[in-house]
Short mmCIF file of C-alpha atoms and ligand atoms in Angstrom, two decimals:
data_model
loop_
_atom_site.label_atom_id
_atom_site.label_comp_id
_atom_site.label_asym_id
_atom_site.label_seq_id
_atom_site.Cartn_x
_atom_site.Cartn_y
_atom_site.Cartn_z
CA UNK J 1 0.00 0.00 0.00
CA UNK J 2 1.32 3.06 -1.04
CA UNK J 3 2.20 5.54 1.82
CA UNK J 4 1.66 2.44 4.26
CA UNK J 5 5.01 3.00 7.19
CA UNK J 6 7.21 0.25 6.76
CA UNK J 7 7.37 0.01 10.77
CA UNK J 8 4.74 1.33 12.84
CA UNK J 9 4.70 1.22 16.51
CA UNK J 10 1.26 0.74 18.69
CA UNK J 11 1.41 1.97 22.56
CA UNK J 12 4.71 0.53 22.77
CA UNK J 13 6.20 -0.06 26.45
CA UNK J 14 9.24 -1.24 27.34
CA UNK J 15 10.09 -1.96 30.97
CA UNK J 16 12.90 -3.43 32.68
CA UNK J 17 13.76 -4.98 36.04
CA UNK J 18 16.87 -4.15 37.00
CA UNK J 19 17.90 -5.55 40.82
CA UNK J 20 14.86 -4.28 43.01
CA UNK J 21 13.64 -1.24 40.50
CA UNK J 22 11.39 -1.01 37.44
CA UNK J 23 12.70 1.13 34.79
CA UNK J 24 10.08 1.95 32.31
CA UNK J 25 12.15 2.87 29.38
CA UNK J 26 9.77 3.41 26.55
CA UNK J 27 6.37 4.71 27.77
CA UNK J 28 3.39 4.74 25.34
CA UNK J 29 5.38 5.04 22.22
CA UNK J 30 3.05 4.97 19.38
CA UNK J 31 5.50 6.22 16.08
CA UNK J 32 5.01 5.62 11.92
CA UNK J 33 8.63 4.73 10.24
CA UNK J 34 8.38 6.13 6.65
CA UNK J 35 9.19 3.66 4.07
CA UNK J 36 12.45 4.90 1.90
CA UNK J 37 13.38 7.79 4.06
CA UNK J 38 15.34 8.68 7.21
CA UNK J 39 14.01 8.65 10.66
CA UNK J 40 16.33 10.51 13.44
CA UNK J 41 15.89 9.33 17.00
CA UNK J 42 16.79 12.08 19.17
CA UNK J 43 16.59 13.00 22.87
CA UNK J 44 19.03 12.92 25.87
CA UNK J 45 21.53 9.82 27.22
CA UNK J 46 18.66 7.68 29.43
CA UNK J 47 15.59 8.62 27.52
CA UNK J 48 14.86 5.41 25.59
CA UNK J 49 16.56 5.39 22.07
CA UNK J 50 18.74 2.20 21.95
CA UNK J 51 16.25 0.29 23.84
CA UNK J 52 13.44 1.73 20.74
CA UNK J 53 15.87 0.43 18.68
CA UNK J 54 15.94 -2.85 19.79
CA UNK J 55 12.43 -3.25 19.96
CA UNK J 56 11.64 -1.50 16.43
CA UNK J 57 14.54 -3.91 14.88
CA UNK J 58 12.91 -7.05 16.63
CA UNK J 59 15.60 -7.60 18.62
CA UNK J 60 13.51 -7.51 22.11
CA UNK J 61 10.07 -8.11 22.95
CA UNK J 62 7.83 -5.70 23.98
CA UNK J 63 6.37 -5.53 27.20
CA UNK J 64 3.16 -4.31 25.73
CA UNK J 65 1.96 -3.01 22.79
CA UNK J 66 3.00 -3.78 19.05
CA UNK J 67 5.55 -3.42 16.84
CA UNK J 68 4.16 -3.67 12.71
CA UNK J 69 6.06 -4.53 9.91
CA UNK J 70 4.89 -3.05 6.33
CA UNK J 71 1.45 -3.81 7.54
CA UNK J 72 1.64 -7.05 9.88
CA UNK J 73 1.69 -7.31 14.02
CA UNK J 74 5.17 -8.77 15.43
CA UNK J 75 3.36 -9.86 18.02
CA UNK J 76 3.45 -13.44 19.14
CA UNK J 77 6.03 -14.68 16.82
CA UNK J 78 8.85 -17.03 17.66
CA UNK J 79 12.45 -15.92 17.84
CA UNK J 80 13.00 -18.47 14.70
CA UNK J 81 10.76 -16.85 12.81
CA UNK J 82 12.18 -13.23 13.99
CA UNK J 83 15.30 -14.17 13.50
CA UNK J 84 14.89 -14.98 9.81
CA UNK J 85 13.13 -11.45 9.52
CA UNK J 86 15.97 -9.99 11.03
CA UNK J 87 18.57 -11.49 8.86
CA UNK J 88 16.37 -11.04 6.04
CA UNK J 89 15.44 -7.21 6.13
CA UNK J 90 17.69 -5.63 8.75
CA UNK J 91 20.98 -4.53 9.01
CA UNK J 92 22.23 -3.70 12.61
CA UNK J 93 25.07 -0.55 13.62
CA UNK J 94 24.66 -1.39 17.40
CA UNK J 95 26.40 1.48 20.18
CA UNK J 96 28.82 -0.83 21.55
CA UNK J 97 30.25 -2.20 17.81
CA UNK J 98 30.29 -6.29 18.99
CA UNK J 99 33.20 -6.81 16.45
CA UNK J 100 35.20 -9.74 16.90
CA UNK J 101 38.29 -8.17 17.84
CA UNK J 102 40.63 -11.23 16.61
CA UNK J 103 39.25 -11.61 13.41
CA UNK J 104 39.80 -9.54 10.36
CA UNK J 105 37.86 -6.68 8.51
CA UNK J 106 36.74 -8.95 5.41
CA UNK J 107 35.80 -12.15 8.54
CA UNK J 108 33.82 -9.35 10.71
CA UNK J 109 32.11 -8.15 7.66
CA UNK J 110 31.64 -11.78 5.84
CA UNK J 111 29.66 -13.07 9.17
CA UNK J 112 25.96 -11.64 8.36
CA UNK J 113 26.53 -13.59 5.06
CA UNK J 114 27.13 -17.03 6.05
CA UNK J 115 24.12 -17.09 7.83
CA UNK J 116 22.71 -17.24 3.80
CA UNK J 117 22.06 -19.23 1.26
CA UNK J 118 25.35 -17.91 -0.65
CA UNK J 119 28.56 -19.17 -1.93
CA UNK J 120 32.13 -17.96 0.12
CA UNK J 121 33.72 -17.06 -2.90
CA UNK J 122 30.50 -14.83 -3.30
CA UNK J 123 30.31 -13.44 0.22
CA UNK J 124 34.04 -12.44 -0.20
CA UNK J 125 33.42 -10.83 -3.06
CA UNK J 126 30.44 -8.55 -2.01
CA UNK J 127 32.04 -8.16 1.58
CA UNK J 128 35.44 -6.44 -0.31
CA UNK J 129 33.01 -4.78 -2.32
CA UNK J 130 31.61 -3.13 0.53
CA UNK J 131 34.77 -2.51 2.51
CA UNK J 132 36.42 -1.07 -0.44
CA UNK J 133 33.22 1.74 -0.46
CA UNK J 134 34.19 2.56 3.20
CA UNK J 135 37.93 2.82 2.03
CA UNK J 136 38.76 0.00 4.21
CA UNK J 137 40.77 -2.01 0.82
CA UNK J 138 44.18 -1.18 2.70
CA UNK J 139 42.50 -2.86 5.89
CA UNK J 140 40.45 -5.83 4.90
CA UNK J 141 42.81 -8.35 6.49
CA UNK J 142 43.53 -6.42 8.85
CA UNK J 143 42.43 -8.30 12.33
CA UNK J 144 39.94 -5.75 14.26
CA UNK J 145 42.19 -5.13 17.22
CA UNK J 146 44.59 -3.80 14.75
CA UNK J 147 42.15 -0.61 13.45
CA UNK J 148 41.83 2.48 14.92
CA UNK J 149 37.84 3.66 16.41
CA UNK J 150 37.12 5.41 13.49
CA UNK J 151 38.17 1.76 11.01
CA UNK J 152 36.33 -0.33 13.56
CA UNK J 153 33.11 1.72 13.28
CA UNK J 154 33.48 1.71 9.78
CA UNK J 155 33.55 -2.20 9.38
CA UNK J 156 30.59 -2.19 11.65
CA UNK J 157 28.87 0.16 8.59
CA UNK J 158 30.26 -2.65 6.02
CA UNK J 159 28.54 -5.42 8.07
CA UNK J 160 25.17 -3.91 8.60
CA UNK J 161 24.90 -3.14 4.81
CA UNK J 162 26.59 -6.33 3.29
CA UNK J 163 23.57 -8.44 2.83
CA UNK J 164 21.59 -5.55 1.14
CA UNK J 165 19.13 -4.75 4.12
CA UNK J 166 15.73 -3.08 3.60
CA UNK J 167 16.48 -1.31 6.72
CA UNK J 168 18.92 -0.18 8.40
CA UNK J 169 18.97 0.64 12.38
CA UNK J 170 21.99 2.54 13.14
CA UNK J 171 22.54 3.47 16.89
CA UNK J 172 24.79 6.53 16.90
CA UNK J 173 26.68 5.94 14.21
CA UNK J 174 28.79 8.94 14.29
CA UNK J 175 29.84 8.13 18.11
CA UNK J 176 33.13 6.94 16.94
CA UNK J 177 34.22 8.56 13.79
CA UNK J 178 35.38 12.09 12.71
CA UNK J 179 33.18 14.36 10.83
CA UNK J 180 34.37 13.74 7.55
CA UNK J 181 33.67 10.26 8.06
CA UNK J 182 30.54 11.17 9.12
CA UNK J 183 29.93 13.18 5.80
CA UNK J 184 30.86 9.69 3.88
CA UNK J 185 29.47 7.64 5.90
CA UNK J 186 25.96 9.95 5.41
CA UNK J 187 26.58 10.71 1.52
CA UNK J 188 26.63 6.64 1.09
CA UNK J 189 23.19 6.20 2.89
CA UNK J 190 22.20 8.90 0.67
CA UNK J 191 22.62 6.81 -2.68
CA UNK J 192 21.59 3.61 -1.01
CA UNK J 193 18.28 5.59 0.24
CA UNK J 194 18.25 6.49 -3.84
CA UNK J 195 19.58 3.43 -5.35
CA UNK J 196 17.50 0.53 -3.24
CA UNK J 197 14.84 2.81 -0.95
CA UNK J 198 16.52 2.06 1.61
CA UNK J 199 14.83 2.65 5.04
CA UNK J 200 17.59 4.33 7.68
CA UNK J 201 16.32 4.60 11.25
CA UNK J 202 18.89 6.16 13.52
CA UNK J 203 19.14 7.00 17.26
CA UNK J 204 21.70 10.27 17.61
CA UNK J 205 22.22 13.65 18.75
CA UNK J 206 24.58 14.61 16.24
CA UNK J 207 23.42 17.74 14.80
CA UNK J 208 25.06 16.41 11.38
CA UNK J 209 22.80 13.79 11.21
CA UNK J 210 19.59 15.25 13.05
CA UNK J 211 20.18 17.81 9.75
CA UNK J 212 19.87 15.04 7.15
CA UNK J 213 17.30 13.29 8.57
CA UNK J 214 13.49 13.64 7.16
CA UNK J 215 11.35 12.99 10.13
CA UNK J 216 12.98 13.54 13.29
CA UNK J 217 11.36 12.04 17.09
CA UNK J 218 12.04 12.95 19.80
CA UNK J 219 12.22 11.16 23.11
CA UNK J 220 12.42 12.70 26.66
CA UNK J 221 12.26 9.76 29.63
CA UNK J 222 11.02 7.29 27.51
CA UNK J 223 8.15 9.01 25.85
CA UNK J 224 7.94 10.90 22.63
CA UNK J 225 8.17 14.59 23.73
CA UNK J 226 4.86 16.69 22.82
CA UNK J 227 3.58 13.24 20.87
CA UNK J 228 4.29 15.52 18.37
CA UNK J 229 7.14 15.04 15.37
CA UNK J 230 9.36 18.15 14.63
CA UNK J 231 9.32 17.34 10.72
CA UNK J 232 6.50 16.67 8.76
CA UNK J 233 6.65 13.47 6.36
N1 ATP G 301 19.00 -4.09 30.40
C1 ATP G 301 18.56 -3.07 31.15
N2 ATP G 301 18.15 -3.26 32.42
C2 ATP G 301 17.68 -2.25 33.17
N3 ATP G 301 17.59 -0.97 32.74
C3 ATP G 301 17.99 -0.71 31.49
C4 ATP G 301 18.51 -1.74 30.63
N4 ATP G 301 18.83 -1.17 29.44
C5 ATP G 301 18.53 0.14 29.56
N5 ATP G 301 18.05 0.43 30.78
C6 ATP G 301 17.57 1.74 31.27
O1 ATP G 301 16.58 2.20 30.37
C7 ATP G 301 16.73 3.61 30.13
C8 ATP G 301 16.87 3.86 28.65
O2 ATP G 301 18.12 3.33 28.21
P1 ATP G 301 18.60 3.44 26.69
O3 ATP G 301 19.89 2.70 26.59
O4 ATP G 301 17.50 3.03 25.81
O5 ATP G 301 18.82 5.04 26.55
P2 ATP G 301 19.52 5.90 25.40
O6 ATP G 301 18.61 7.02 25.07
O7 ATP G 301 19.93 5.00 24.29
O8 ATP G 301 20.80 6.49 26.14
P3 ATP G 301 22.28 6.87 25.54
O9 ATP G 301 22.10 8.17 24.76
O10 ATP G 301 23.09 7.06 26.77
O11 ATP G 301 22.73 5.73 24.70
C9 ATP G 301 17.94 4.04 30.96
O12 ATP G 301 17.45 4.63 32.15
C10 ATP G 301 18.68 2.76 31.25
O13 ATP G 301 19.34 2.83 32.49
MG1 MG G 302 21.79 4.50 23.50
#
């Protein structure tokens, strides 16, 4: 359906138990993810980004409420089943990067791969593909422990986007790179946004990426701030 969100979110509530208190980190959150464009999650350290992020990339289960994907409730399926959604339609750019830190560029960025129905010789091939657009060709057997922050987060960008995702949830990608890298990093979302309508959905306060975003929410302790967005659709 045309102008149907590719990810919508229904009174969404996230809470967690941590020792003896109750955190309730996403309160009420009822959002629309626009298909093809880019959705900037913004609000202060603590007020419920990452953990939207988890829950709008299937990752956790709510603790009410829904999460709907181009059309159809999440609700009640099994973490097979999510799983092979996941792999399917996502790619991931977590906050803390979970590289493997003794394997190398092209093995960290291979990994998503293997997990599909696709040669090696052909996973090599598309993950040096996408290394080589993150100027990471000098690096690519390089082992991860080896890069600096800024080639680290970039392999992290070359694994989320090596099997072709549909969307991509990025968790503040700019935390660890300059901002020229930032610039690239944003420019190649740009054509991929073009080239494949892709879907970006990231969780920053950068004001470099806030900028380029085209629907921005804003969270403040959980809870989208006025229920309103600050950029129209
Ligand atoms: N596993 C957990 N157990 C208990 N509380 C948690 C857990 N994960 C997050 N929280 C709490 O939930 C709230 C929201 O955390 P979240 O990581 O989503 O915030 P954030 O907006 O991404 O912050 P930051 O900008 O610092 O990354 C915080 O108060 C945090 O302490
Ligand atoms: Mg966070």
């Amino acid at each position: 359906m045309k102008d149907q969100p590719i990810i919508e979110t229904r009174k969404l509530w996230k809470i967690y138990y941590a020792e003896t208190q109750e955190v309730e980190a996403i309160r009420d959150v009822s959002i629309k993810i626009p298909s093809g464009k880019t959705t900037c999650i913004a609000g202060p350290s603590g007020s419920g980004k990452s953990t939207l992020l988890a829950l709008i990339g299937l990752l956790t289960y709510p603790s009410e409420g829904q999460v709907v994907l181009e059309g159809e409730s999440t609700s009640g399926l099994s973490e097979i089943f999510l799983t092979k959604i996941r792999r399917k339609k996502f790619g991931f750019i977590f906050q803390s990067q979970y590289l493997l830190p003794h394997y190398t560029s092209l093995e960290n960025t291979i990994l998503p791969l293997l997990a599909q129905d696709i040669s090696y010789k052909d996973a090599t091939q598309q993950a040096i593909a996408v290394l080589e657009k993150l100027e990471l060709e000098e690096r690519v057997n390089f082992r991860v422990r080896q890069l600096s922050g800024g080639e680290a987060q970039r392999v992290c960008i070359a694994r989320a986007l090596v099997t072709n995702p549909s969307i991509l949830v990025a968790d503040e990608p700019s935390a660890h790179i300059d901002s020229r890298l930032t610039e690239e990093f944003l420019q190649l979302l740009l054509t991929l946004k073009e080239e494949h309508q892709l879907t970006v959905i990231m969780a920053s306060h950068d004001p470099q990426i806030i900028k380029i975003a085209d629907k921005e929410i804003e969270l403040k302790d959980g809870a989208v701030k006025n229920g309103l967005f600050s950029k129209a659709t």
